[in-house]
CSV table of C-alpha atoms in Angstrom, one decimal:
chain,number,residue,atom,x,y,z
A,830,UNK,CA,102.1,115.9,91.0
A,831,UNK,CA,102.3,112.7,92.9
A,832,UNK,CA,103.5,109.3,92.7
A,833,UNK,CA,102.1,106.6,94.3
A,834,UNK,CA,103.2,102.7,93.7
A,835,UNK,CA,100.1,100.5,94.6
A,836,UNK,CA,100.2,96.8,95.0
A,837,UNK,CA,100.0,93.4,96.9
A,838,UNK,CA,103.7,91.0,96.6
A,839,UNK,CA,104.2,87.3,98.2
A,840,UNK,CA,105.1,89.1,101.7
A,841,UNK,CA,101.7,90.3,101.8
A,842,UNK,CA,99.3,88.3,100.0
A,843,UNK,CA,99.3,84.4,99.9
A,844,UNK,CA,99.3,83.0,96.5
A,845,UNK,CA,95.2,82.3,96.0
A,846,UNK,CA,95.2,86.2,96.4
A,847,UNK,CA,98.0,87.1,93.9
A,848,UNK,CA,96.3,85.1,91.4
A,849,UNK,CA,93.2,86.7,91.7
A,850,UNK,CA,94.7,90.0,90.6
A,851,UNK,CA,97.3,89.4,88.3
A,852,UNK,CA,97.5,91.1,84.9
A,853,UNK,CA,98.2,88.6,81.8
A,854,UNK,CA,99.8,89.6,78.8
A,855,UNK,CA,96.5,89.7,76.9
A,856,UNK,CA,94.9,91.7,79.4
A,857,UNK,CA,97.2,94.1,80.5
A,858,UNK,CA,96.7,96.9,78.3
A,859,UNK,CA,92.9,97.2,78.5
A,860,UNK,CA,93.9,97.5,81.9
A,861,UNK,CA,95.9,100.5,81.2
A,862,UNK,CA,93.1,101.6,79.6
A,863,UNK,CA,90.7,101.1,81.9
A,864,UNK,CA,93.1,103.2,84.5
A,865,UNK,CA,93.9,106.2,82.2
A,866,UNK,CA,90.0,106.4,82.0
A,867,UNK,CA,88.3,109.3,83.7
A,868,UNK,CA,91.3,111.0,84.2
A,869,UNK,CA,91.5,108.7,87.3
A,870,UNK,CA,95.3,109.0,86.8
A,871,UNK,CA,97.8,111.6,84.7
A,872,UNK,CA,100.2,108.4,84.0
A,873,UNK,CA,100.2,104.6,84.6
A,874,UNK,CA,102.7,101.6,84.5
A,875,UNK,CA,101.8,98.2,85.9
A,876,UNK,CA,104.3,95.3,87.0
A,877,UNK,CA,102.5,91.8,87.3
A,878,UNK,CA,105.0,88.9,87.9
A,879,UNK,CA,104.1,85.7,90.2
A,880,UNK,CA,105.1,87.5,93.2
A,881,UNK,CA,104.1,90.6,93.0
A,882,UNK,CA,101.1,92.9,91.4
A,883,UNK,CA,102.2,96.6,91.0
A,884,UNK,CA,100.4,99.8,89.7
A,885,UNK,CA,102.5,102.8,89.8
A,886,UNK,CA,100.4,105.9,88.6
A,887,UNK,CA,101.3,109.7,88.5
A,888,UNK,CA,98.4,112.0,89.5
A,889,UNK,CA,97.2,115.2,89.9
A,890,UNK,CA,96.1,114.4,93.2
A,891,UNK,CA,97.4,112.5,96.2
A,892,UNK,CA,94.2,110.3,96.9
A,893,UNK,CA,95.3,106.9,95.8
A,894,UNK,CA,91.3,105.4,97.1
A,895,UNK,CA,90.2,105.5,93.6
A,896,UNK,CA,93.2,103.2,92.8
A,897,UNK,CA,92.3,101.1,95.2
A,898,UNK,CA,88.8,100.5,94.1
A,899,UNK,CA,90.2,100.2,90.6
A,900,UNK,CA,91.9,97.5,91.2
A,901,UNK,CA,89.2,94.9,93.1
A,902,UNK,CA,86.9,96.2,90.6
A,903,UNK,CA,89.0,95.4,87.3
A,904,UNK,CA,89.0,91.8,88.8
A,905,UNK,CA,86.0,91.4,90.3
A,906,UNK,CA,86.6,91.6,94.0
A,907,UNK,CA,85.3,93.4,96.0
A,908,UNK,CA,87.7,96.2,97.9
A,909,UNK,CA,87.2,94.6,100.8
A,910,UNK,CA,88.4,91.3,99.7
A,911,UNK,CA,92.1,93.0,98.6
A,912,UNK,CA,92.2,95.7,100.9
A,913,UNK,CA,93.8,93.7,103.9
A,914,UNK,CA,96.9,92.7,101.6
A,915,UNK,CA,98.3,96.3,99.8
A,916,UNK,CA,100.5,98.6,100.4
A,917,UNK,CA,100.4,101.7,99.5
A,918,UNK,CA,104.0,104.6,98.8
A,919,UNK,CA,103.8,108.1,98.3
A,920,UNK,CA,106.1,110.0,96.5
A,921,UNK,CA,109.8,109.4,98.0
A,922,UNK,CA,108.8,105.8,99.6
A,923,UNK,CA,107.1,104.9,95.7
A,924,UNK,CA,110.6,106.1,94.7
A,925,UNK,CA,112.8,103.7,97.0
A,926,UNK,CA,109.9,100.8,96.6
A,927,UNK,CA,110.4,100.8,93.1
A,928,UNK,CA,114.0,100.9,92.9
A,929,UNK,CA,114.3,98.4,95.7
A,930,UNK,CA,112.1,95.9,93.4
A,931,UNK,CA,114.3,96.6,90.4
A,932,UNK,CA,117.5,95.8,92.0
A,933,UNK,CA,116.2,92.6,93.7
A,934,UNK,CA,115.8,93.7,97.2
A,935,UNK,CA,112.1,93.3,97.2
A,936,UNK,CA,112.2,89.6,95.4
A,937,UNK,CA,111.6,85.9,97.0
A,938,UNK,CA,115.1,85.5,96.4
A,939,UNK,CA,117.8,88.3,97.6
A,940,UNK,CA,118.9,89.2,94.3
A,941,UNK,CA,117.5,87.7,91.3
A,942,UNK,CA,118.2,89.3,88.6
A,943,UNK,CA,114.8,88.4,86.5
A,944,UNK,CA,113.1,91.0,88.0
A,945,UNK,CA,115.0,94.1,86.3
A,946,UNK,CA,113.9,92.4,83.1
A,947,UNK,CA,110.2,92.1,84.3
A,948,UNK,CA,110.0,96.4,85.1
A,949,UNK,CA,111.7,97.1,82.1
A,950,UNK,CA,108.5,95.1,80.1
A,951,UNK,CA,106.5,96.8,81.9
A,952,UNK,CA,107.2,99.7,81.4
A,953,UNK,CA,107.8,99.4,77.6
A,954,UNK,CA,104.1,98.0,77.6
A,955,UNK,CA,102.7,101.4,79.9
A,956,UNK,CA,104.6,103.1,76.9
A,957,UNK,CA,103.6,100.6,74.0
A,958,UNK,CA,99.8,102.0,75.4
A,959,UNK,CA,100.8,105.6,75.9
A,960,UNK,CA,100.4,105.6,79.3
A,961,UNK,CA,103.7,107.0,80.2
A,962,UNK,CA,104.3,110.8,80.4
A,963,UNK,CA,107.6,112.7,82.1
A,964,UNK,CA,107.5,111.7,85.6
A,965,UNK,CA,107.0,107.6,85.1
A,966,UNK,CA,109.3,108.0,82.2
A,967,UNK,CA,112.3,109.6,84.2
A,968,UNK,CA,111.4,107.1,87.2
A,969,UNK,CA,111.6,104.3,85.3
A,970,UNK,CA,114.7,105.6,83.4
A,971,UNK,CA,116.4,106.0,86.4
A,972,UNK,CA,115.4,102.9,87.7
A,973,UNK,CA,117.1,101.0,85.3
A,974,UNK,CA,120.2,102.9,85.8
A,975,UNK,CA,120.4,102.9,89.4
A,976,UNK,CA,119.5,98.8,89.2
A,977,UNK,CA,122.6,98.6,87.0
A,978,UNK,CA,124.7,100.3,89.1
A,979,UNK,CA,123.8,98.1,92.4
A,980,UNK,CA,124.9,95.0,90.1
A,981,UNK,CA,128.1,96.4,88.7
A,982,UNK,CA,129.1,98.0,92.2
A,983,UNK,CA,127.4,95.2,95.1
A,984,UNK,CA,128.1,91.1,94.9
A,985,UNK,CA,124.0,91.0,95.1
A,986,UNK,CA,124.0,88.9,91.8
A,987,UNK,CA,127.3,86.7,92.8
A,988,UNK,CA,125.6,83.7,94.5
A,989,UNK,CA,123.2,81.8,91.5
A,990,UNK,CA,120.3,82.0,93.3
A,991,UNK,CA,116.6,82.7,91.9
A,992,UNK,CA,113.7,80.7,92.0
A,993,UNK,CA,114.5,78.5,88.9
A,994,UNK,CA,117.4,77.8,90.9
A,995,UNK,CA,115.6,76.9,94.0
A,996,UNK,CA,113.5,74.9,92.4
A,997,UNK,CA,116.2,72.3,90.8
A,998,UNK,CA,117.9,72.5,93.9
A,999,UNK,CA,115.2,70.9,95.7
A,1000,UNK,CA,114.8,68.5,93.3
A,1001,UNK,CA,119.0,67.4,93.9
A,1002,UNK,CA,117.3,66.9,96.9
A,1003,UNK,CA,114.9,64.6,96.2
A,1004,UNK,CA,117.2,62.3,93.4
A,1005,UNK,CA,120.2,63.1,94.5
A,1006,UNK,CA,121.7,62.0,90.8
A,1007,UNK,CA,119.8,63.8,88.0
A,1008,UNK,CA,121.7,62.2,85.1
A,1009,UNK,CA,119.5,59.6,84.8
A,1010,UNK,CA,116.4,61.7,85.3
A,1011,UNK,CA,113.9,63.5,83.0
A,1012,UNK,CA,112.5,66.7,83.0
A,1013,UNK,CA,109.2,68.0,81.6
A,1014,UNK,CA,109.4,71.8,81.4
A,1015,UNK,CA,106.1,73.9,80.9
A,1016,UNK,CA,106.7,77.0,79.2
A,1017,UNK,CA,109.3,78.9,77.7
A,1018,UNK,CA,110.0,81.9,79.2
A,1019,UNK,CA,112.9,83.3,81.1
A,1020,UNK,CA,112.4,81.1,84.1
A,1021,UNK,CA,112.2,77.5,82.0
A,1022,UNK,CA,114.7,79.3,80.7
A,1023,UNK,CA,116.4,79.8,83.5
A,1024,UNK,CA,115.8,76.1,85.4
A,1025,UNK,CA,116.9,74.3,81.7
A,1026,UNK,CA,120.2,76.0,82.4
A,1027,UNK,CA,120.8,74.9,85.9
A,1028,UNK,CA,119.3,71.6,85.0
A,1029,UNK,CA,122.1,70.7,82.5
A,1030,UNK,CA,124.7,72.3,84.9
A,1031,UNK,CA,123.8,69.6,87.0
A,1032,UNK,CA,124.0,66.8,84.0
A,1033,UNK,CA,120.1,66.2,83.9
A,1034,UNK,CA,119.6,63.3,81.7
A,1035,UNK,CA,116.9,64.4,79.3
A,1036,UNK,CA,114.7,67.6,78.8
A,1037,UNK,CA,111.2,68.1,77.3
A,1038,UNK,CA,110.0,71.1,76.6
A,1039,UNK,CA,105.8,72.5,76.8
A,1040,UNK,CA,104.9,75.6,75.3
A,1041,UNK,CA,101.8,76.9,73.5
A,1042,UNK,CA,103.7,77.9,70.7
A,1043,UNK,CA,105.6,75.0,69.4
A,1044,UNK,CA,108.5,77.1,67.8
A,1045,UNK,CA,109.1,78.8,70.9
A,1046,UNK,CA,109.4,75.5,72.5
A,1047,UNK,CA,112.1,73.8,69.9
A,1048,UNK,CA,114.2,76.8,70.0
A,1049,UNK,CA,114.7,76.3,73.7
A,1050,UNK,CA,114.8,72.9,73.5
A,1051,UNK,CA,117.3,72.7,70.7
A,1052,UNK,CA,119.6,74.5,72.9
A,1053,UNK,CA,119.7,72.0,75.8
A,1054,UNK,CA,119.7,69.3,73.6
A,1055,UNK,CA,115.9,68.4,74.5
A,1056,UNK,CA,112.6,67.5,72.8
A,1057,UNK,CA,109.8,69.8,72.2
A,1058,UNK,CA,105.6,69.0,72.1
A,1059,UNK,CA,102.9,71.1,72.6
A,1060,UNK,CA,100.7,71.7,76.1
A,1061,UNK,CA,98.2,69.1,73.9
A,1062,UNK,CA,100.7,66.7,73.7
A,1063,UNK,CA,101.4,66.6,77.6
A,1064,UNK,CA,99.3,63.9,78.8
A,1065,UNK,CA,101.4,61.5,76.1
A,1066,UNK,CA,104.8,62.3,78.0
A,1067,UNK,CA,103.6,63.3,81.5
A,1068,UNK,CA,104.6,59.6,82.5
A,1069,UNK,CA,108.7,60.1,80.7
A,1070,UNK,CA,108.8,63.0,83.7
A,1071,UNK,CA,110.3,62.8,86.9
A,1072,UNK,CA,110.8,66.5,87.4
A,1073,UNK,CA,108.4,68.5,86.5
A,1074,UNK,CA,108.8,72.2,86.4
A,1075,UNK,CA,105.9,74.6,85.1
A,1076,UNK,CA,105.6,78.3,84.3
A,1077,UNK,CA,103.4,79.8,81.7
A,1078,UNK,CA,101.0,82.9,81.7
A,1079,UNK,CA,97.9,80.6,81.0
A,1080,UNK,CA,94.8,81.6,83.0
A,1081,UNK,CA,93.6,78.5,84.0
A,1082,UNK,CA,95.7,75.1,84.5
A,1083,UNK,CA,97.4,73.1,82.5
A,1084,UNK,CA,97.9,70.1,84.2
A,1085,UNK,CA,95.1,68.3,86.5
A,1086,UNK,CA,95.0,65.5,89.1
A,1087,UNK,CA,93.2,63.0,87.0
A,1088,UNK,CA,96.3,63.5,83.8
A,1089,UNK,CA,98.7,63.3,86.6
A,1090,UNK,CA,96.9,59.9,88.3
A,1091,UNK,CA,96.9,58.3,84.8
A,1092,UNK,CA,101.0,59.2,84.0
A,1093,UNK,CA,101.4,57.6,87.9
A,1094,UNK,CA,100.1,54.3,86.6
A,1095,UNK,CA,102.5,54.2,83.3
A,1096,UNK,CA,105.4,54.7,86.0
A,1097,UNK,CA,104.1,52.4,88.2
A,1098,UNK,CA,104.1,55.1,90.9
A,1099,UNK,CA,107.6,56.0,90.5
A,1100,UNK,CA,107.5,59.4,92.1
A,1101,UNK,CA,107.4,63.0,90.3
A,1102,UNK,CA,108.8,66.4,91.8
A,1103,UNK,CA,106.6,68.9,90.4
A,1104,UNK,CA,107.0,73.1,90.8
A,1105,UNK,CA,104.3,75.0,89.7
A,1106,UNK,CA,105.9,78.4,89.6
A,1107,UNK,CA,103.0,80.2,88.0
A,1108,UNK,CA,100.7,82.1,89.3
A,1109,UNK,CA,97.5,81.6,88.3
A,1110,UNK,CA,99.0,77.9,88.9
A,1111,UNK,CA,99.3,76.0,86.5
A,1112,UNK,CA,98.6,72.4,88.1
A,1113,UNK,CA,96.1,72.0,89.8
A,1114,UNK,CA,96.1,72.2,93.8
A,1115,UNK,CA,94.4,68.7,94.4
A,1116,UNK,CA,97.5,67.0,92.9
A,1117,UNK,CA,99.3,67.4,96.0
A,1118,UNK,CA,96.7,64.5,97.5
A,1119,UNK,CA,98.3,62.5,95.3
A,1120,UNK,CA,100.8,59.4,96.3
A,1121,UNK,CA,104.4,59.7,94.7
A,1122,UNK,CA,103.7,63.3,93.8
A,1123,UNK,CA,106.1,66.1,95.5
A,1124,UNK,CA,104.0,69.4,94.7
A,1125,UNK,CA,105.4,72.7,95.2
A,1126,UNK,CA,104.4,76.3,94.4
A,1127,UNK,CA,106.2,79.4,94.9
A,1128,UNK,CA,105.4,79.9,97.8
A,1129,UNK,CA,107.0,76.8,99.3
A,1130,UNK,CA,110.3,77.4,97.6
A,1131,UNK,CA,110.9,79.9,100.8
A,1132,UNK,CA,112.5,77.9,102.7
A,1133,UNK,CA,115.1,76.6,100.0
A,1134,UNK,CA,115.7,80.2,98.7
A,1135,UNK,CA,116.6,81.0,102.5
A,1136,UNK,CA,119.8,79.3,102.6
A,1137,UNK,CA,120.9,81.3,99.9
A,1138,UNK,CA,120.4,84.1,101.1
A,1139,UNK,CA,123.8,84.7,104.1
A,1140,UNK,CA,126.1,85.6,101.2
A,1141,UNK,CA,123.7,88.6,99.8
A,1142,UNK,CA,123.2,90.1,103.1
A,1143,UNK,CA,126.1,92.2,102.8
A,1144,UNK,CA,125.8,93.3,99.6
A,1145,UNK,CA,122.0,94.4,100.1
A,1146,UNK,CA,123.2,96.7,102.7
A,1147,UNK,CA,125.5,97.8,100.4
A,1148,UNK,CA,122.8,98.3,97.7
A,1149,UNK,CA,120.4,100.2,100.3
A,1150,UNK,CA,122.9,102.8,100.6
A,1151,UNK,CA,123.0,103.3,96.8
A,1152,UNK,CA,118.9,103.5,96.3
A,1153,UNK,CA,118.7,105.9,99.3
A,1154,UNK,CA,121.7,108.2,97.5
A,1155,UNK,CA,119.8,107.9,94.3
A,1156,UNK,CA,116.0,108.2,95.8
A,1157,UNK,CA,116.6,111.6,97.2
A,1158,UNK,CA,118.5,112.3,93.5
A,1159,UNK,CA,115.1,111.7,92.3
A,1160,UNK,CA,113.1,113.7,94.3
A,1161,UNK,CA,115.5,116.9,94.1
A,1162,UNK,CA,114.0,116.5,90.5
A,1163,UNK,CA,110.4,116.2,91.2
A,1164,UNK,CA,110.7,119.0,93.4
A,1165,UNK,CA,112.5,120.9,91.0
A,1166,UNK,CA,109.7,120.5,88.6
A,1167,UNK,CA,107.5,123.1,91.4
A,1168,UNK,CA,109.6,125.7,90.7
A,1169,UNK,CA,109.9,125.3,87.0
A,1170,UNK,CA,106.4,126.8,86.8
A,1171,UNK,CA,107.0,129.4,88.7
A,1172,UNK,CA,110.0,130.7,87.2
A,1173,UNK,CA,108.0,130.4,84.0
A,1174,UNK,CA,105.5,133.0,85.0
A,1175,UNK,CA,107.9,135.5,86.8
A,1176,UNK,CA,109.8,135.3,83.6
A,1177,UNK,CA,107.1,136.3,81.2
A,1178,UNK,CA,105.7,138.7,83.8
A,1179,UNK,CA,109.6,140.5,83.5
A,1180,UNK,CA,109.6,139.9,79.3
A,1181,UNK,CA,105.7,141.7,79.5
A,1182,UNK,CA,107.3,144.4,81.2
A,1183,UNK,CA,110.6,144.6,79.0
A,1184,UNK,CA,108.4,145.1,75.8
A,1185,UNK,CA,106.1,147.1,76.9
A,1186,UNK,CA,108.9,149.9,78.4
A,1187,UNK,CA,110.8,149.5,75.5
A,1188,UNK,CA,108.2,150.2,73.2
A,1189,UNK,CA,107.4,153.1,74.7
A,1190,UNK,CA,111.4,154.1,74.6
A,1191,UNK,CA,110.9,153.1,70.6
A,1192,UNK,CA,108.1,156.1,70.3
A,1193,UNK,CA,110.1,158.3,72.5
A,1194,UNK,CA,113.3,157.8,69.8
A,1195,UNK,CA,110.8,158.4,66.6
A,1196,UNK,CA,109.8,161.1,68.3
A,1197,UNK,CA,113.0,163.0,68.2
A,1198,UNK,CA,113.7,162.8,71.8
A,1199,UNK,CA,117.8,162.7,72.4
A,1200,UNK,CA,119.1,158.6,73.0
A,1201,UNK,CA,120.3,159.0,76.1
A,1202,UNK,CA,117.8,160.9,77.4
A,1203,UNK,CA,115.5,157.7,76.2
A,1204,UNK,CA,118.4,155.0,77.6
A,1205,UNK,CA,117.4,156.8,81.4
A,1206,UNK,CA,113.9,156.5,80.6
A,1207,UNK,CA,114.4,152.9,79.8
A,1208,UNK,CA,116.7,152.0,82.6
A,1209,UNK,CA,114.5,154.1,85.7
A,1210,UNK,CA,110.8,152.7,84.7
A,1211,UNK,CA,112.3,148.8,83.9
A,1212,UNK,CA,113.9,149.1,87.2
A,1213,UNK,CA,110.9,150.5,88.6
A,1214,UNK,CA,108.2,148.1,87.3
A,1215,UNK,CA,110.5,144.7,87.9
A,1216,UNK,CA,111.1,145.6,91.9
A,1217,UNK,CA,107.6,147.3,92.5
A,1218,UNK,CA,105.8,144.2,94.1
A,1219,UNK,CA,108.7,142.8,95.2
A,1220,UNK,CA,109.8,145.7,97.2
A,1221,UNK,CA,106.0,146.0,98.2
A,1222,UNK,CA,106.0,142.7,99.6
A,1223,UNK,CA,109.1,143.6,101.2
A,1224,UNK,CA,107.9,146.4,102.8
A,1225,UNK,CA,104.6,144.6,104.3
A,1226,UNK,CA,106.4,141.8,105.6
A,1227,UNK,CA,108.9,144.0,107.4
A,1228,UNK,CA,105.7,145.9,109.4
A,1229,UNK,CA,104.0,142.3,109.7
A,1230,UNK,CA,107.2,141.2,111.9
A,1231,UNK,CA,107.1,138.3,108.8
A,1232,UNK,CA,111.2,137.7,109.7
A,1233,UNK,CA,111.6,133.8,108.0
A,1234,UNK,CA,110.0,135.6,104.4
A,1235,UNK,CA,112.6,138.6,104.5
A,1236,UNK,CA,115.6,136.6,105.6
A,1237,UNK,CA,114.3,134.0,102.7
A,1238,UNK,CA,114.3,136.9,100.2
A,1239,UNK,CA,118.0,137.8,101.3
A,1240,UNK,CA,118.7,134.6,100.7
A,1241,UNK,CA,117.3,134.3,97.6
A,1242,UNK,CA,118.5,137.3,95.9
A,1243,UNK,CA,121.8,137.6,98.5
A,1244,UNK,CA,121.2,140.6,99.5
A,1245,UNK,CA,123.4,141.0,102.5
A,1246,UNK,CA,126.2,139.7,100.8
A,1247,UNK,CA,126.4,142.2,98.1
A,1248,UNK,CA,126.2,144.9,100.0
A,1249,UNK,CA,128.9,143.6,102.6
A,1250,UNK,CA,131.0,143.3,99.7
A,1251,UNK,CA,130.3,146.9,98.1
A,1252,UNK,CA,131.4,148.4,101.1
């Protein structure tokens, strides 16, 4: 069997790729689907986040081409269009990618620990769709542990840093007093989440909160104190805003120039930070050509999430050291599973031959014939039919010069030693 971890991430791809191939909650099992079909693969798990689109697959085969096409076709591209940004890993670099992108190694941000959260969705959705089997399910199981470990044993989550948190610091930079500012939050997941919190660290004046589903969205904001609306009801507050911060799953955007030229009036072009942190975006590109408007995506939060970084580079090298202990851990189980076959069949073969000697022995006693008599029988012809092809073998490879197979069968069955020690 063979692992392979497939993908494009924000080293590789700029973000009008990524979006092209993403996999949104509503999608995302059809996808699964659509993989497991035609026994392309034996086992499936994909991780889609705004940096990064993953499919890790088990299979039967090492080819990972059909994956490949698989993926520009299930979005309509063709390969050629993709090809230049992925990266594939094969078996024990699939095992070190994946644990690398689970401890934060592999993220934007040195250490952000939203992405450990992220995997372990993913994976419960592979095995939501039944797409998991004993490999990606060990992997993944080791993953989390291993990811644990790195944050319990390294300082890699010590510094605050993520992209929520890059995201309100460049906004300290841009009103260097938040109190009396307001901030429009799109979405409600765990990086509004996660920017709300910083935000009132920093004594933000007032939050609003944006979501589809307007419980979701007075939950969170009746924690920070804020006031909740729907994404329908955005055009009436746009103009309270002066941050604005988005990040939903929503396939097309939710804010365009001509709301964001109107809310500019009602201000009378006071400016507006905005982040889009979603990818697809969620505001639309030609905002940016607007006056008073300070529009960033993910991508351009790499240069604030670099001066983070100096305090975590210790601690990553610490980390390394764990995931490369803990990849080869891994793959002494994979290639474990080779032999479990094997010894499988050699057992049954010896079992076949038990049974069948001492049924014959179980005649040989109805007949009359003395026990121990039967016992010697039983004992010569077991012996006899359990080393028969091995000593064959034996034999052949000593008049074929084959040295390396007889010095691995001594080692095997430590041959030289016992006999060393019998005399």
């Amino acid at each position: 069997m063979t692992l392979i971890a497939l993908g494009l991430n924000h080293k590789t791809a700029p973000i009008d790729i990524r979006e092209r191939v993403t996999f949104g909650p509503d999608i995302i099992a059809g996808a699964l689907r659509s993989l497991m079909e035609g026994s392309l693969v034996d086992e499936a798990a994909i991780l889609s986040t705004c940096n990064r689109t993953e499919v890790y697959c088990a299979m039967s085969t090492p080819a990972e081409e059909p994956v490949r096409c698989w993926l520009g076709q299930f979005h309509g591209l063709d390969s050629e269009r993709v090809e230049p940004y992925l990266y594939v890993h094969v078996n024990h670099q699939a095992v070190r990618h994946l644990l690398q992108v689970a401890s934060g190694l592999d993220s934007m941000v040195l250490g952000e620990p939203q992405i450990l959260g992220q995997v372990k969705t993913a994976f419960q959705t592979a095995c939501d769709c039944g797409t998991v089997g004993k490999l990606l399910g060990r992997l993944f199981q080791h993953t989390f542990s291993v990811a644990k470990q790195v944050r319990t044993d390294t300082a890699i989550g010590s510094s605050p840093v993520s992209i929520a948190f890059a995201a309100v610091s460049l906004a300290r930079q841009i009103f260097s007093d938040l109190t009396n500012q307001t901030a429009l939050l799109i979405g409600a997941g765990e990086t509004i989440e996660l920017a709300a919190r910083h935000l009132r660290q920093h004594q933000l004046g007032r939050i609003i909160v944006a979501n589809r589903t307007i419980e979701r969205a007075h939950a969170l904001a009746e924690e920070f104190n804020g006031y909740a609306i729907g994404l329908t009801e955005i055009a009436d507050h746009l103009a309270e805003a002066d941050i604005v911060i988005s990040s939903t799953a929503s396939p097309l955007p939710v804010l365009g120039k001509g709301t964001v030229e109107r809310a500019l009036k009602k201000r009378k072009h006071r400016p507006i930070f905005m982040v889009d942190i979603a990818v697809p975006r969620d505001i639309e590109p030609e905002v940016s050509e607007l006056n008073d408007v300070y529009l960033y995506t993910v991508d351009d939060l790499q240069g604030v999430v670099n001066e983070g970084l100096k305090s975590r580079q210790e601690a990553a090298s610490q980390a390394e050291e764990i995931i490369e202990i803990h990849t080869e851990e891994f793959m002494c189980w994979l290639r474990s599973l080779d032999a479990v076959g094997l010894i499988q069949d050699y057992r049954r073969r010896a079992e076949s031959a038990r049974d069948e000697v001492l049924a014959r022995a179980l005649r040989q006693l109805e007949c009359g014939k003395p026990p121990a008599d039967v016992l010697g029988y039983l004992a010569h012809t077991l012996t006899n039919k359990l080393l028969h092809i091995p000593s064959t073998r034996l034999r052949q490879a000593g008049r074929d010069g084959k040295v390396e197979l007889l010095q691995a069968a001594n080692e095997l069955l430590q041959i030289s030693d016992e006999a060393k020690a019998a005399r």
